[in-house]
Coordinates of C-alpha atoms in Angstrom, one line a residue:
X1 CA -12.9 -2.7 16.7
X2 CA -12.6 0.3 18.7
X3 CA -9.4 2.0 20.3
X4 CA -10.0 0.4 23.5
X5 CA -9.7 -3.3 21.7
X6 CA -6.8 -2.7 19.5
X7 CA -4.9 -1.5 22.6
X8 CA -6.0 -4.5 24.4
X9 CA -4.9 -6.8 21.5
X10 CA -1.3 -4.7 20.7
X11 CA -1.2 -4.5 24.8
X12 CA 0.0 -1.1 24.3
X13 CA -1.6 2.7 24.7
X14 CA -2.5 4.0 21.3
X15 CA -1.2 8.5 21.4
X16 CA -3.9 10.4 19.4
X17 CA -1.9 12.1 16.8
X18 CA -3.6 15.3 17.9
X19 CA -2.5 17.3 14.3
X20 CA -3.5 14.5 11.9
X21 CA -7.0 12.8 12.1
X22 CA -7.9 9.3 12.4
X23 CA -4.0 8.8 13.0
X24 CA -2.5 7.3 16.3
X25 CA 1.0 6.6 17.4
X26 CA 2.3 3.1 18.5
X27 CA 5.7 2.1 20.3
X28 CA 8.3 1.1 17.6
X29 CA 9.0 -2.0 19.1
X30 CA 4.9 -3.5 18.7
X31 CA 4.5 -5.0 15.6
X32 CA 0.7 -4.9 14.2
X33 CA 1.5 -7.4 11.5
X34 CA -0.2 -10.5 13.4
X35 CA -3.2 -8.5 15.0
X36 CA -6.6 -9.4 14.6
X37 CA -7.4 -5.5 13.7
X38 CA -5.0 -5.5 11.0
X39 CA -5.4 -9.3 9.2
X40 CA -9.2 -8.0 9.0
X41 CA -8.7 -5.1 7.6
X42 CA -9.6 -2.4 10.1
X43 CA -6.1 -0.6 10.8
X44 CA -3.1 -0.1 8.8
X45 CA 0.5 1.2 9.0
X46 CA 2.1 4.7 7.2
X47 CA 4.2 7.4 8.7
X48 CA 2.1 10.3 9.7
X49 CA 4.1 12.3 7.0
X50 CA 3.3 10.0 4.6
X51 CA -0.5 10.6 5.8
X52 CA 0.3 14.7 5.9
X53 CA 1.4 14.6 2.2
X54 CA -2.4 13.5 1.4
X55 CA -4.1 15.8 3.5
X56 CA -2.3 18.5 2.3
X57 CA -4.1 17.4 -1.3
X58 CA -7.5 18.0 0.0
X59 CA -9.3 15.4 -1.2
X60 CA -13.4 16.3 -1.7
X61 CA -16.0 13.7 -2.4
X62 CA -16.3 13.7 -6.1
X63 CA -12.9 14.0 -7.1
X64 CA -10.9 12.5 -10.2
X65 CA -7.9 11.7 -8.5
X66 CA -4.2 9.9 -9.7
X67 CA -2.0 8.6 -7.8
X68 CA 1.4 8.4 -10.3
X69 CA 3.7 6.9 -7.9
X70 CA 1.1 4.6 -6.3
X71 CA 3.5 2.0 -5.0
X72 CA 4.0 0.4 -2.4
X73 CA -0.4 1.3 -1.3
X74 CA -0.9 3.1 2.3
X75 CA -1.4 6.7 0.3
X76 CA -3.9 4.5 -2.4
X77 CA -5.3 3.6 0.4
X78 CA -5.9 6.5 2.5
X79 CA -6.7 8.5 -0.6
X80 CA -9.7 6.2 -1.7
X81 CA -11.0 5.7 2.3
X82 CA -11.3 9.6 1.5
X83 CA -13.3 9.4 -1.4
X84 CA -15.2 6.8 -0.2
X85 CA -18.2 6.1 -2.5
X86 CA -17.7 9.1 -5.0
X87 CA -15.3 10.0 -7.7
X88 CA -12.5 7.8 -8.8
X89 CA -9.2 7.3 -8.2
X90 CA -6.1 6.2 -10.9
X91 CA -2.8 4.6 -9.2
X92 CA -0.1 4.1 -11.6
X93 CA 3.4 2.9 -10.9
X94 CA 6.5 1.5 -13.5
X95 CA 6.9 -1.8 -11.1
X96 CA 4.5 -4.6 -11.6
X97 CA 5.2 -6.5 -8.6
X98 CA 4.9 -3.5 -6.8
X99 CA 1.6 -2.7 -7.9
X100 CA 0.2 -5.6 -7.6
X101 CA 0.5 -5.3 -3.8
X102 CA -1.1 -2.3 -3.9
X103 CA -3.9 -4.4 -5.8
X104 CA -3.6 -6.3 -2.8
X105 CA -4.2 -4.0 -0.5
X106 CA -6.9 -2.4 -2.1
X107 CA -8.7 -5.4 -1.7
X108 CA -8.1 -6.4 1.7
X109 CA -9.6 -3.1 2.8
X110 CA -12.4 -3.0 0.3
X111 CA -11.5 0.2 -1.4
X112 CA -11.3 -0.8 -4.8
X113 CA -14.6 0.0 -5.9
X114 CA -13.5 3.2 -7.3
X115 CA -10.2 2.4 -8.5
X116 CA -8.1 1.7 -11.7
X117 CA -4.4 0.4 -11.3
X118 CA -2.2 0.8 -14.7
X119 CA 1.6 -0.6 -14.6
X120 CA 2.8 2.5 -16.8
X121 CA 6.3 4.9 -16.8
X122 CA 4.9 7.6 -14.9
X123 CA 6.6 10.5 -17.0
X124 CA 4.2 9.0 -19.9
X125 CA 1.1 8.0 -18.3
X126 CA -1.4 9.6 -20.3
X127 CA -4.7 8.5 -19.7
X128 CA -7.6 11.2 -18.5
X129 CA -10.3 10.1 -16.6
X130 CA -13.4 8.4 -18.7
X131 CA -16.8 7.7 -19.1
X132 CA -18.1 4.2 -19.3
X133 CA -18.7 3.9 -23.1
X134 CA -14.9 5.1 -23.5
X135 CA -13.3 1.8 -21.9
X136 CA -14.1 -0.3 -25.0
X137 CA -12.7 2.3 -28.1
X138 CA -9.3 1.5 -29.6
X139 CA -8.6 5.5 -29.4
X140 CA -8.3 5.4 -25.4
X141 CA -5.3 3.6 -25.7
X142 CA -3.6 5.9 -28.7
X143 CA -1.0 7.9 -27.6
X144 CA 0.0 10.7 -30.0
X145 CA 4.2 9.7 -30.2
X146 CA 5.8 6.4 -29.1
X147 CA 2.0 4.6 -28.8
X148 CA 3.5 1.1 -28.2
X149 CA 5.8 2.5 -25.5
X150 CA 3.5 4.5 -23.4
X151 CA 1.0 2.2 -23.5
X152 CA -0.4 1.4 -19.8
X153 CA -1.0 -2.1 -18.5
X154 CA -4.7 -2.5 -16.7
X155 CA -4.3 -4.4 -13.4
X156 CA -7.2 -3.9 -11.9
X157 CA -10.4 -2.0 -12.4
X158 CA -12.7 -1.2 -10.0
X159 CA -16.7 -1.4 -11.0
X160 CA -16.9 2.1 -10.5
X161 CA -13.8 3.6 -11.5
X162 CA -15.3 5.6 -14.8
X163 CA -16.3 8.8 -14.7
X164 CA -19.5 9.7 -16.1
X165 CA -20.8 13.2 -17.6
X166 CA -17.5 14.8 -17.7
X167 CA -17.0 17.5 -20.4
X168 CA -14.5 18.0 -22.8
X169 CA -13.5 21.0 -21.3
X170 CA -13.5 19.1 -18.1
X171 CA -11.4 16.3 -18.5
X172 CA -8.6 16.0 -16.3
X173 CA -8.0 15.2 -12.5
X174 CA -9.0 16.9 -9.6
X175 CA -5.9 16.2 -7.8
X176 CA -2.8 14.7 -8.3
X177 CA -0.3 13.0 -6.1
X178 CA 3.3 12.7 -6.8
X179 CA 5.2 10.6 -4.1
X180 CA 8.1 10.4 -6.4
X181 CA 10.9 8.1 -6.1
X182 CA 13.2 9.3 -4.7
X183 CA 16.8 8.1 -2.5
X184 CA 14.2 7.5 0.7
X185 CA 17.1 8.8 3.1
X186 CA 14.4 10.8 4.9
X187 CA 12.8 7.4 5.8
X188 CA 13.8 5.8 9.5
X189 CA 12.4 2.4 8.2
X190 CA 14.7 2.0 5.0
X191 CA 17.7 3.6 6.5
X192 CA 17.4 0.9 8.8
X193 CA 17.6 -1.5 6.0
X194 CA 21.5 -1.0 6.1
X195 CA 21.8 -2.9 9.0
X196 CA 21.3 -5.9 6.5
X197 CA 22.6 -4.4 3.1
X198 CA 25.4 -3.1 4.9
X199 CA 26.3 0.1 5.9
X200 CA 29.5 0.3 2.9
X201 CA 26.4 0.5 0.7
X202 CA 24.9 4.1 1.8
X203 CA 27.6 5.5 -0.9
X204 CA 26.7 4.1 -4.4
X205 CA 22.5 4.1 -2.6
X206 CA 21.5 7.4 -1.4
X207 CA 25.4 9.6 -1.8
X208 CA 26.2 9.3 -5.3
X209 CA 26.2 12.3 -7.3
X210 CA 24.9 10.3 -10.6
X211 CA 22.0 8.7 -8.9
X212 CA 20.9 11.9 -7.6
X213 CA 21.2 13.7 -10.7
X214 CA 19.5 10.8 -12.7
X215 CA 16.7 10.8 -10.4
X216 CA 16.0 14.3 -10.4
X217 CA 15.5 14.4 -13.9
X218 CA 13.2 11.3 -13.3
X219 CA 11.3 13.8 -10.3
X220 CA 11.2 16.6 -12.3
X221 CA 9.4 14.4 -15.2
X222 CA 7.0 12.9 -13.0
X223 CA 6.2 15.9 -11.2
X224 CA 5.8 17.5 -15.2
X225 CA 3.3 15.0 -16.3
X226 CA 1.2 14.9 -13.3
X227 CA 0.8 18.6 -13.8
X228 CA 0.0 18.0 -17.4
X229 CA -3.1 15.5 -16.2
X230 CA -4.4 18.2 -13.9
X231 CA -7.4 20.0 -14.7
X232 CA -6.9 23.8 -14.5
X233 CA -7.8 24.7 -11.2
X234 CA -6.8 21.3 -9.9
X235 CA -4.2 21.0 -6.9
X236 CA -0.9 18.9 -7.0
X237 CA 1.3 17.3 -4.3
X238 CA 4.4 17.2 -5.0
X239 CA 6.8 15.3 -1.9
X240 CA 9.9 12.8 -1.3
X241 CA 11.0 11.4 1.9
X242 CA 14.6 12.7 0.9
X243 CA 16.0 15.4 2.8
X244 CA 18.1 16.8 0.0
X245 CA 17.6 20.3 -1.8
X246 CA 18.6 18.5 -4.9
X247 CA 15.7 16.2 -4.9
X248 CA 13.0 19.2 -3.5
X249 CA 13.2 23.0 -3.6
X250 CA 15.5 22.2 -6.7
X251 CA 13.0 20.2 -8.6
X252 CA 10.3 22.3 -7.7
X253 CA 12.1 25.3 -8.8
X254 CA 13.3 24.3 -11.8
X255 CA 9.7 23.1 -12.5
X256 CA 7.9 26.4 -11.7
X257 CA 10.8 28.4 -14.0
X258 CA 9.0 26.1 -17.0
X259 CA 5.5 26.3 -16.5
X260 CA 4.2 29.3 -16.1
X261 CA 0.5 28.6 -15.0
X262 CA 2.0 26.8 -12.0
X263 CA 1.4 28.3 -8.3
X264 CA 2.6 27.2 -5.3
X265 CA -0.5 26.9 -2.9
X266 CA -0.3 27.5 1.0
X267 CA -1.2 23.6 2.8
X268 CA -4.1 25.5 4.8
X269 CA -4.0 22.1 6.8
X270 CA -0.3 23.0 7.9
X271 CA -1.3 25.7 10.5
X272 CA -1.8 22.6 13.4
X273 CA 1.0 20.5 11.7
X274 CA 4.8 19.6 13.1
X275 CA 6.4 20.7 10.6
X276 CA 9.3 23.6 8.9
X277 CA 9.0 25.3 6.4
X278 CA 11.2 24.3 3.9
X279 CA 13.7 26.8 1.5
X280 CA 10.8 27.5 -0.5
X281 CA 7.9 29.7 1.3
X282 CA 4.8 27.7 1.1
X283 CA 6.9 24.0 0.6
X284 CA 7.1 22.0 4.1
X285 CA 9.5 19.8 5.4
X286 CA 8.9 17.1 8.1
X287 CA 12.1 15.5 9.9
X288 CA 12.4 13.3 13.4
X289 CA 13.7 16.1 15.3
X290 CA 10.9 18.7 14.5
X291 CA 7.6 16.0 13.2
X292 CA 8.6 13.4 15.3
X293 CA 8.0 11.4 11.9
X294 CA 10.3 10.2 9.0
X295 CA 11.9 12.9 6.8
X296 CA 9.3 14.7 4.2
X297 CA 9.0 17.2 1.4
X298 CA 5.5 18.6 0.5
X299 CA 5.0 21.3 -2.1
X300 CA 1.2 21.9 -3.6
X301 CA 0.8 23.2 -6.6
X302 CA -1.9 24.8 -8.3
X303 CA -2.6 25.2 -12.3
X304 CA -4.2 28.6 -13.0

């Protein structure tokens, strides 16, 4: 359906997001749930930060591209609607039940053709992209230390998720996306979840100084091994939807101070976008006050 139906079904104006394409902005109150648009297939929800964080990747036909923190499925999503019928994309994340709604979405859309979902630790994930004749050999599942423990679990496998003539000097991903986990106090929609969990919670949640520090070391490992899958001249994402320096600028820092053939890259898309820069020239930050979105962190990094 066009825009003209869907507002006529929601019985609401859809607002052209004029600095993101293909995106438009709904009143909070309509839910989209029980449309006709969305139960076929045709529309679908994600914060227009969210949807920022993969522009700024600058996705090109042909691209090898993983998705390490693939869950919950909107970036998957948009990420293989951008490949459409070229390349491949890899979405991996630790939670089964998680992925497997991502599998779910992937289907309802019809964009699984070119996609491979492994349930696998993210800080270990180690598979490259592959030819065809590779998926049967014992050796694409040997990892060089803790084999049994790093080993991914295939979920789903798209009929055209291998990669075919790659080189051995080529192996690797075009781009990489790391939405880590992260304490989500950025997002409107799970702050709101307090409501219900209760508000006593937002200590031990989001506040606590040993979550934080245990999931920054979880952040900076992620955001380690997706670099370590990108091809050299590749670009990587990097983003939260925290708003704390601990879980941005001081990861990315931290990470940059270890790996020398790490850049930070300008987001050439950023020029038209709502956004601040964030402590870090060249990161971005969205926020409700200055995006008019939920709270982001988007660093890109480049492998020289």
């Amino acid at each position: 359906p066009g825009v003209p139906e869907i507002e006529a079904e929601l019985k609401c104006k859809l607002e052209k997001v004029m600095w993101l394409p293909c995106f438009y902005a709904i009143p909070p109150d309509i839910q989209i749930a029980g449309s006709k648009a969305y139960k076929s297939g045709k529309i679908y929800g994600m914060d227009a930060a969210s949807g920022a964080a993969v522009v700024a990747l600058d996705v090109s036909p042909g691209d090898h591209v993983l998705d390490l923190c693939a869950a919950p499925g909107a970036k998957l999503c948009m990420l293989s609607d951008i490949l459409g019928s070229s390349g491949s994309l890899t979405g991996v994340d630790v939670a089964r039940d998680r992925l497997a709604a991502c599998r779910t979405m992937l289907q309802k859309y019809a964009l699984g053709d070119r996609c491979r979902l492994f349930v696998s630790d993210g800080t270990r994930f180690s598979l490259l992209p592959l030819r065809f004749a590779e998926w049967t050999s014992k050796r694409l599942w040997k990892d060089r230390k803790n084999a049994s423990k790093a080993r991914p679990e295939l979920m789903f496998y798209g009929s055209h998720s291998g990669v075919v003539g790659l080189c051995r000097k080529e192996v690797g991903y075009d781009k990489v996306l790391v939405d880590a986990e992260c304490t989500h106090d950025g997002s409107i929609k799970h702050i709101r979840k307090f409501e219900y969990w209760g508000w006593t919670t937002l200590q031990h949640r989001v506040l606590d100084a040993e979550r934080t520090e245990n999931l920054s070391h979880l952040q900076l490992g992620l955001l380690t091994n997706g670099f370590r899958l990108l091809k050299v001249g590749g670009s990587l994402v990097y983003s939260t939807c925290s708003l704390t320096v601990t879980q941005n600028e001081d990861v990315v820092e931290q990470f940059l101070s270890q790996n020398p053939s790490a850049e930070l890259q300008e987001v050439d898309a950023a020029a038209n976008w709502c956004c601040r820069s964030g402590r870090i020239p060249r990161t971005l930050r969205f926020d409700p006050s200055t995006s008019q979105t939920s709270g982001l962190f988007v660093a890109k990094i480049t492998k020289l």
